[in-house]
Short mmCIF file of C-alpha atoms in Angstrom, two decimals:
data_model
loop_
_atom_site.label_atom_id
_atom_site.label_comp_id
_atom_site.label_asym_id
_atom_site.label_seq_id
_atom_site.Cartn_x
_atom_site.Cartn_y
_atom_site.Cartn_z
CA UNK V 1 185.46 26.83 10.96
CA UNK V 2 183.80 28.17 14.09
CA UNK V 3 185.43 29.57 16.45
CA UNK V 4 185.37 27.33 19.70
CA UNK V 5 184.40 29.18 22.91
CA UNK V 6 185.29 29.32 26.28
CA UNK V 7 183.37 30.08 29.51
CA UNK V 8 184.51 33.19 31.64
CA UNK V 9 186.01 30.61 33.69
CA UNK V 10 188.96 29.39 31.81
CA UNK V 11 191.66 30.88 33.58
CA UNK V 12 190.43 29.10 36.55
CA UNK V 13 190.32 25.51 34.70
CA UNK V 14 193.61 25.59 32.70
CA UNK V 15 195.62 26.51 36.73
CA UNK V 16 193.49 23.82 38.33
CA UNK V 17 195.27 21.38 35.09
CA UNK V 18 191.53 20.78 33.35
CA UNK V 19 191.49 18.90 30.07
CA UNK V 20 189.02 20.63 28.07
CA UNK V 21 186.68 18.80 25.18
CA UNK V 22 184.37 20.16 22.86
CA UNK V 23 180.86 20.56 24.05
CA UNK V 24 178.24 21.91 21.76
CA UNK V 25 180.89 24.62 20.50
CA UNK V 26 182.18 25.41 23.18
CA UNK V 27 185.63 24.20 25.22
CA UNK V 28 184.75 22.56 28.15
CA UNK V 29 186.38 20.72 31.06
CA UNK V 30 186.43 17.05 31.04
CA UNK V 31 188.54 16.22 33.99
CA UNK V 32 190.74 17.65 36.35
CA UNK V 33 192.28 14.69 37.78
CA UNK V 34 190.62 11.84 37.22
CA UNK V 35 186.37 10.76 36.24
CA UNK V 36 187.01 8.11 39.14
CA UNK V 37 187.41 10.72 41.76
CA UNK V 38 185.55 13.43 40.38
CA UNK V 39 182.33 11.10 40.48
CA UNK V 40 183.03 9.49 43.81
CA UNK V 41 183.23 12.95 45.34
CA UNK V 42 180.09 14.36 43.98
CA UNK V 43 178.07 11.11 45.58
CA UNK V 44 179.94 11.13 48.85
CA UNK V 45 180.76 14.86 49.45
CA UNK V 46 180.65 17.47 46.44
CA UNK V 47 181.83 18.54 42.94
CA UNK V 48 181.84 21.94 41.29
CA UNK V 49 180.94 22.21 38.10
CA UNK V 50 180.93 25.07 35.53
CA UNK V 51 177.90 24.59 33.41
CA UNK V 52 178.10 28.47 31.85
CA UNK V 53 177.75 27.35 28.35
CA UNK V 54 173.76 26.52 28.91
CA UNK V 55 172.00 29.17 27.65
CA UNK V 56 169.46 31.10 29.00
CA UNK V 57 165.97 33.19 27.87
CA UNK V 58 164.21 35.34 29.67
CA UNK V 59 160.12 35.30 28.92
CA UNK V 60 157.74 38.30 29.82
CA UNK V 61 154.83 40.27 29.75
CA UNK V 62 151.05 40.21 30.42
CA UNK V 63 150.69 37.05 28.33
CA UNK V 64 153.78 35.20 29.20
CA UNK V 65 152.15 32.27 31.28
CA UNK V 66 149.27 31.66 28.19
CA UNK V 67 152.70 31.78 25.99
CA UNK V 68 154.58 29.39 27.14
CA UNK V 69 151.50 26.96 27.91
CA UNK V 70 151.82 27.25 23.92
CA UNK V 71 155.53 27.33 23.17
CA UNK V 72 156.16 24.08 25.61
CA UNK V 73 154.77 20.51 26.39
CA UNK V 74 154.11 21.64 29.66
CA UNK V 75 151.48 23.50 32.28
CA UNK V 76 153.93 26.47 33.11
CA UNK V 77 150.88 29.17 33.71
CA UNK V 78 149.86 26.97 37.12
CA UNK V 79 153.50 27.03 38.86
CA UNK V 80 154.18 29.52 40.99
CA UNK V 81 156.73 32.36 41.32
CA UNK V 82 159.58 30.57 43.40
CA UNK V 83 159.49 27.43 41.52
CA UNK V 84 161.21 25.82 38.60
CA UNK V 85 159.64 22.83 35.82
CA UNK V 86 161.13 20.47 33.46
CA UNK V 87 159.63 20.92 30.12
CA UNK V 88 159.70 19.83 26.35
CA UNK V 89 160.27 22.29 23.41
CA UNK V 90 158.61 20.39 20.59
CA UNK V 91 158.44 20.51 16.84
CA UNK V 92 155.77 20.68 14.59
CA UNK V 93 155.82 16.62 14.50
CA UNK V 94 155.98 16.37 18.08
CA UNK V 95 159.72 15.71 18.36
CA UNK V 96 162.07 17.44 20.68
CA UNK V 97 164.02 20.65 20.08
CA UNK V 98 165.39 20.30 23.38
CA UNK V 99 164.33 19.87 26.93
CA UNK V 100 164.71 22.72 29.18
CA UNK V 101 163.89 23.92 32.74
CA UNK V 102 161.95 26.81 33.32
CA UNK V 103 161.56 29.03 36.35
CA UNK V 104 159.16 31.40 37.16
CA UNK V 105 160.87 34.79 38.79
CA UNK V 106 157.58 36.82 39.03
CA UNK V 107 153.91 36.71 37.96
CA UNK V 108 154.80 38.24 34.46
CA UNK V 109 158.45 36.93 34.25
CA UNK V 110 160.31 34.02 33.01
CA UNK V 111 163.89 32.20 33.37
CA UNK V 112 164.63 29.53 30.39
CA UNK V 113 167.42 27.53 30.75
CA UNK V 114 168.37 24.91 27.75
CA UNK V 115 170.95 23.35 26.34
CA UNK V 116 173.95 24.95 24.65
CA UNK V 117 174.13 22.73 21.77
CA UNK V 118 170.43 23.87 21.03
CA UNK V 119 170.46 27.47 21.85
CA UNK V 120 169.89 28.75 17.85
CA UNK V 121 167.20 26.61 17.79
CA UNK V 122 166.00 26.87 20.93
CA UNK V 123 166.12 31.04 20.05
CA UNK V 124 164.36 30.33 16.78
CA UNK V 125 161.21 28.41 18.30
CA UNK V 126 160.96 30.65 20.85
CA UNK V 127 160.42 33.96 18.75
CA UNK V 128 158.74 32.25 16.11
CA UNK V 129 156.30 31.28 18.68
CA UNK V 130 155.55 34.24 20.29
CA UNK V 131 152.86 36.10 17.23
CA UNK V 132 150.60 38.49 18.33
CA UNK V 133 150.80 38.22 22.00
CA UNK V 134 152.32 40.63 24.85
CA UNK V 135 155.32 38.96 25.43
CA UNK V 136 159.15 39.17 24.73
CA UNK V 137 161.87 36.74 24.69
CA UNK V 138 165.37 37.36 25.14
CA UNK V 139 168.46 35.57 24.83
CA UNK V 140 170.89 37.09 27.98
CA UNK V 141 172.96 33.81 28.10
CA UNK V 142 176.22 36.01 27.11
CA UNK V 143 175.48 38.04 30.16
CA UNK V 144 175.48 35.39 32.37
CA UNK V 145 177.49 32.54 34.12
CA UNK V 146 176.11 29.07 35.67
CA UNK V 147 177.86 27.31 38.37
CA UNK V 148 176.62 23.97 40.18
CA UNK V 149 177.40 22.83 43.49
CA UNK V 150 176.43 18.91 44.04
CA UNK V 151 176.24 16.48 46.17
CA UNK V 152 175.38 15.84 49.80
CA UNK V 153 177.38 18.56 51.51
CA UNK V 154 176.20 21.44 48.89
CA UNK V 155 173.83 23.46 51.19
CA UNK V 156 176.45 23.25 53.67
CA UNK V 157 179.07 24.85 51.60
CA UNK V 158 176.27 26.91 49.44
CA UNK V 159 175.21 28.36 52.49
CA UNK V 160 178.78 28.75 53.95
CA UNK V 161 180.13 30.67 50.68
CA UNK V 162 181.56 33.94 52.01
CA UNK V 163 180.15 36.78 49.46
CA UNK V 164 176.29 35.10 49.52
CA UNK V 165 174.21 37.36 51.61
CA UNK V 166 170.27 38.47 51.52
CA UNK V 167 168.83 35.09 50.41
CA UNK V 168 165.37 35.15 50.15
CA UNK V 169 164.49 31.52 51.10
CA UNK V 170 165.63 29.70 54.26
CA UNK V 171 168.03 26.89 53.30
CA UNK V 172 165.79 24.76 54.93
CA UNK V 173 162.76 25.70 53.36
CA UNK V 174 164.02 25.66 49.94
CA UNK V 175 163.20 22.55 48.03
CA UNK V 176 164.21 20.55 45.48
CA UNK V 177 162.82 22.38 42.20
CA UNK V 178 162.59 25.87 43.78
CA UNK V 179 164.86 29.00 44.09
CA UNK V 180 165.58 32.27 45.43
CA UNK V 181 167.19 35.28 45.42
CA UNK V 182 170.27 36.56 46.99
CA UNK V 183 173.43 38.34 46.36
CA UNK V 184 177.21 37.55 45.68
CA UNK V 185 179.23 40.72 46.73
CA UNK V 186 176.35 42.95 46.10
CA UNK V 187 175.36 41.71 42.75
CA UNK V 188 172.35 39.55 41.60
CA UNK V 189 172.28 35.92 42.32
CA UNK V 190 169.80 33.05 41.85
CA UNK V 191 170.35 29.88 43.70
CA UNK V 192 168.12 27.50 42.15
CA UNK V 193 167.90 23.92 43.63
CA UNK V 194 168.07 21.91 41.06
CA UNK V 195 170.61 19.46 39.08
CA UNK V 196 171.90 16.81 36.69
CA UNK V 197 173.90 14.54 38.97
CA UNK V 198 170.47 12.61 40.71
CA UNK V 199 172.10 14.17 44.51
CA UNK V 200 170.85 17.10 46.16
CA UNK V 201 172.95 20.53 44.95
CA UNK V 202 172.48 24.04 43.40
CA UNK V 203 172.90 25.86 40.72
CA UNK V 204 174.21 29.83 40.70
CA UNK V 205 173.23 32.02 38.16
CA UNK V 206 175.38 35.04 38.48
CA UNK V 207 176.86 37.59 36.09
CA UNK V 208 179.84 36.72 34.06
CA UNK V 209 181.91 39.35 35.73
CA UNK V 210 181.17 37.13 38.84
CA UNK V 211 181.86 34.40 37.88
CA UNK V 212 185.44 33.64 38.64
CA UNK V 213 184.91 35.33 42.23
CA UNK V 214 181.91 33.05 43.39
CA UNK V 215 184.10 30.19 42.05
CA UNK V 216 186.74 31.04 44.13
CA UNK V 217 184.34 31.19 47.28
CA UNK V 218 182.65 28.25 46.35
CA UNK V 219 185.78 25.89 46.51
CA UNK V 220 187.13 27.82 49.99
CA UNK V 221 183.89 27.38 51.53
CA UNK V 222 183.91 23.76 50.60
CA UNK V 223 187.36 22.81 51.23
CA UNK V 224 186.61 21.59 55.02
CA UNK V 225 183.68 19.16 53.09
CA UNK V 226 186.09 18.09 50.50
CA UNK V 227 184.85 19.39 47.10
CA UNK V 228 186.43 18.78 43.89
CA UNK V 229 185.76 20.92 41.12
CA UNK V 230 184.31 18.72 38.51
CA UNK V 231 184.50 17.98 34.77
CA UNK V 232 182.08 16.52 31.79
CA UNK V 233 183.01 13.41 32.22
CA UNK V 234 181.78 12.87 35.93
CA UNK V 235 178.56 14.62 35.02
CA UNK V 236 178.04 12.23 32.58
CA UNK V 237 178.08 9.14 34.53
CA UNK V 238 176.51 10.68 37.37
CA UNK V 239 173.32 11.62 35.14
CA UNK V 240 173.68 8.12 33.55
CA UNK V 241 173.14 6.14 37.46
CA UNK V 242 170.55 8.66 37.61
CA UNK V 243 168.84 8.00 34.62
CA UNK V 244 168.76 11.46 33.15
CA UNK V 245 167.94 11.84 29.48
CA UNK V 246 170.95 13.90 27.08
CA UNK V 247 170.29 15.70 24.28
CA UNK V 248 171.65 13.96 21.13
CA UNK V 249 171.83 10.80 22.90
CA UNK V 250 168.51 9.78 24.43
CA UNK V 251 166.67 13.00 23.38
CA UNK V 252 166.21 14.24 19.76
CA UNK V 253 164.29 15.63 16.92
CA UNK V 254 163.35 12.09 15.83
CA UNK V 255 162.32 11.03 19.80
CA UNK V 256 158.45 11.54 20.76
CA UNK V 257 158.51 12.21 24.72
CA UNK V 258 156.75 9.05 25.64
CA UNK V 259 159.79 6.97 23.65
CA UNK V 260 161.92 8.58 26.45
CA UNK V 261 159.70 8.32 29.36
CA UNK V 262 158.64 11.74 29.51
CA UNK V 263 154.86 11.50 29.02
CA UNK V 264 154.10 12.79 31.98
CA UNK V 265 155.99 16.15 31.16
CA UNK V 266 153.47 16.44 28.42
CA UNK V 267 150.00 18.29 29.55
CA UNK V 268 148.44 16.64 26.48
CA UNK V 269 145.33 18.13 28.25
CA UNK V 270 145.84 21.78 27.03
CA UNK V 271 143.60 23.00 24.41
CA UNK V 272 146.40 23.85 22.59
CA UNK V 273 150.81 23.60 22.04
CA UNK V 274 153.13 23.49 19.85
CA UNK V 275 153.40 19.83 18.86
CA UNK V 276 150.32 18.65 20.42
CA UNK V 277 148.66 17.07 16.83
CA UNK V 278 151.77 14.60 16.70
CA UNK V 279 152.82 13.86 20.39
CA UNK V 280 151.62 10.30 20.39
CA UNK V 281 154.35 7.59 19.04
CA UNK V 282 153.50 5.54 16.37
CA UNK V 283 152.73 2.03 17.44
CA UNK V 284 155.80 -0.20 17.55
CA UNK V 285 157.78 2.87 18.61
CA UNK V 286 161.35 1.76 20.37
CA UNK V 287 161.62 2.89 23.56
CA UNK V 288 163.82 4.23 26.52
CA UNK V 289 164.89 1.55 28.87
CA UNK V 290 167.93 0.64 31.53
CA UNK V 291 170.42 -1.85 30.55
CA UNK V 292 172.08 -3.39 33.64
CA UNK V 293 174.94 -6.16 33.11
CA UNK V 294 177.55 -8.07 34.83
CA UNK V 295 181.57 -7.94 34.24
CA UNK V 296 183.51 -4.94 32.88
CA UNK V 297 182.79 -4.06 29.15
CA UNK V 298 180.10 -1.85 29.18
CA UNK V 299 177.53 -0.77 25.84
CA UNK V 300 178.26 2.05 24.59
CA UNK V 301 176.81 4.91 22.68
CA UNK V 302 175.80 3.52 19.27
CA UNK V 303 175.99 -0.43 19.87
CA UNK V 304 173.23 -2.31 18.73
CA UNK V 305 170.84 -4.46 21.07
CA UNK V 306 170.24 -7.77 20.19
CA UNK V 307 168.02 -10.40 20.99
CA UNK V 308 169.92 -14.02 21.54
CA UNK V 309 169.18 -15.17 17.59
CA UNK V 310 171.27 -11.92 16.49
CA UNK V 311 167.91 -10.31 15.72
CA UNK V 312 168.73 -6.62 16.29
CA UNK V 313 166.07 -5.32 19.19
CA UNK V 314 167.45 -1.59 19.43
CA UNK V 315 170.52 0.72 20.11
CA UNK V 316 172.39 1.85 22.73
CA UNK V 317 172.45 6.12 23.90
CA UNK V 318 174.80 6.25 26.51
CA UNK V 319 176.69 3.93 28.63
CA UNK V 320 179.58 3.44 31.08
CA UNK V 321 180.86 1.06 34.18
CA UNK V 322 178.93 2.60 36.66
CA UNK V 323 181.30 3.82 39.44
CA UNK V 324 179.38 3.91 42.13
CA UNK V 325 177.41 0.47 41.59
CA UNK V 326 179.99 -1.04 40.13
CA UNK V 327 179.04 -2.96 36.84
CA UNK V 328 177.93 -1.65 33.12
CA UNK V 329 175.06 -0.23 32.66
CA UNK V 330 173.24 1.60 29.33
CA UNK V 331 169.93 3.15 28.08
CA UNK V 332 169.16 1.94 25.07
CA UNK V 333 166.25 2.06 22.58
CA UNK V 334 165.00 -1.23 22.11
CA UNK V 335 161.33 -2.64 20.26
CA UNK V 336 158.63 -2.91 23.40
CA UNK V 337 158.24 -6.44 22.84
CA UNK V 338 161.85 -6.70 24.80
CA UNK V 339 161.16 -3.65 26.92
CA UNK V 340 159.96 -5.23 30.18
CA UNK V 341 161.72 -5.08 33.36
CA UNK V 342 163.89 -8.64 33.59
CA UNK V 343 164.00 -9.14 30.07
CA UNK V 344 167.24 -10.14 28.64
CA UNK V 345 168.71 -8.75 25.82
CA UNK V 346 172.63 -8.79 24.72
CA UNK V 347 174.93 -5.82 23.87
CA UNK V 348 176.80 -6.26 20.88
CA UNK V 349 180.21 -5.49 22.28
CA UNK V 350 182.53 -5.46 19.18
CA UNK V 351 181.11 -8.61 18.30
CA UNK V 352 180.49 -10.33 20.98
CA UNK V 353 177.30 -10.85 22.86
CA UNK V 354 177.25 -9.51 26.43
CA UNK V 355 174.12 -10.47 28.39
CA UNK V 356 172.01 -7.52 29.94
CA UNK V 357 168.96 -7.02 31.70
CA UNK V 358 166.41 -4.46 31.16
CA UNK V 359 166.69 -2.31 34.29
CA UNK V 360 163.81 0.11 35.51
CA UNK V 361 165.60 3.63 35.98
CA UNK V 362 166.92 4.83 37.70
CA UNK V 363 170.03 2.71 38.25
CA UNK V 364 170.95 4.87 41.49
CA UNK V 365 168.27 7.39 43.96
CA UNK V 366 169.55 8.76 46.08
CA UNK V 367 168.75 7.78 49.96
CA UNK V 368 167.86 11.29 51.37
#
């Protein structure tokens, strides 16, 4: 049996009463108090979430821009140093190892962050990738911790935190999908703008030593704005209303990007990628939609989709009562023929058919 691991933040969880889960090996906090509050604070003030169990690569060398226009799905060699990009990791067959954001910290030099759950594999495909070319990839995830800081009042407690001095980037002028550089007590920190929760936030990449420090300043400098410190289980209906794809739910090896709704990450343009021969679905592919429905019982995770007849249409990947819209609502895979927006389908809730309508996503967007 594997060992189960723990962030260098523990300490701090277990004496603010977290319930911990298992998340992609590693012990992770669920809740604090409750998913109610947690959530409601993250849309209407801000949460604090410890998200150190991503991992995270760094790329470079002369040829790392041509490499990772060949390791990825997407045009990374045109972004500019400053900015970060969503991107695809694909097999062979054009499925998905994992989706990942990358972030260019110089004209030779890469950040990788992906999911923790895929890290080996994420590792693998990245050095298997690499061949003849002037470029190295490293795996300095152990090295490192990742904090995020959501929600509407996060650059006012971000740029409040006592400790964060010498950022390189106005607060103003830094947008959504960009970062900079600063310190925390004298040691390297990157405040990327960027999140899972569909409001505005941050995320801190800082050493692990630092972790439990910038932590600590985090939730003082937020405690006039009301922040909560945040579990797994808020983060996951947040990214549901925001219609945010999860690995091993909506995303897999067996999921071609356009089934999720993530052609456009593809730059099926390049002459070449990893993937590129096998990107397009076959036809009659199921595909990624909302499910929006009235009452209390939600669809969850594995319940099938079914057309009035009984005829099974698809399955469900995630769902929940939304708390901030309050009513259920799912993505599901379902056949295309059902896939329009205002079709209705029914969730087969333990046997009984609850009506649902196929929702464009997002369910929630934020209003500024």
């Amino acid at each position: 049996m594997t060992e189960a691991r723990f962030t260098p933040l523990r300490e701090r969880h277990e004496s603010l009463g977290a319930s911990f889960t298992d998340f992609g090996g590693w012990q992770m906090p669920v809740r604090y108090t409750s998913d109610l509050a947690e959530h409601h604070a993250v849309r209407q003030s801000a949460g604090l979430f410890d998200i150190s169990h991503m991992a995270e690569f760094t790329v470079e060398g002369a040829d790392a821009a041509s490499y990772l226009d060949f390791a990825l799905a997407g045009r990374l060699s045109t972004m500019t140093a400053g900015k970060a990009k969503y991107s695809l990791l694909l097999a062979e067959d054009g499925g998905i190892i994992d989706d990942v954001i990358v972030y260019r910290l110089a004209e030779d030099r890469y950040l990788i962050i992906s999911n923790a759950g895929n890290r080996d594999a994420v590792a693998a495909a990245l050095a298997q990738r690499v061949g003849e070319r002037a470029t190295s990839v490293e795996d300095v995830s152990d090295a490192h911790a990742l904090i995020a800081v959501q929600g509407p009042a996060s650059e006012a407690i971000v740029s409040a935190t006592e400790g964060i001095t010498d950022v390189s980037t106005a607060w103003d002028e830094q947008k959504y999908y960009a970062w900079a550089d600063a310190l925390f007590d004298g040691a390297p920190l990157l405040i990327a703008r960027t999140g899972y929760t569909g409001e505005d936030g941050f995320e801190l990449l800082v050493r692990s030593e630092d972790a439990a420090a910038l932590w600590d300043a985090v939730l003082a400098a937020g405690e006039s704005h009301g922040i909560v410190p945040a579990g797994l289980a808020a983060r996951d209906t947040l990214r549901l209303e925001a219609g945010m794809p999860l690995y091993g739910h909506e995303l897999s090896l067996t999921t071609k990007p356009a089934q999720a709704g993530l052609g456009r990450v593809v730059a099926s343009d390049k002459d070449a990628f990893v993937g590129k021969d096998a990107v397009v679905p076959t036809d009659g592919a199921r595909v990624l939609v909302g499910l929006s429905a009235d009452g209390k019982r939600a669809g969850r995770a594995g319940y099938a989709v079914v057309a009035e007849d009984g005829a099974v249409l698809g399955e469900v990947t995630s769902g929940a009562l939304s708390p901030t819209l309050g009513h259920p609502i799912a993505m599901a895979y379902i056949d295309p023929a059902s896939a329009e927006a205002g079709t209705t389908v029914f969730l087969d809730v333990r046997g009984t058919k609850i009506p649902a309508t196929v929702t464009a996503l997002p369910f929630y967007r934020r209003t500024k």
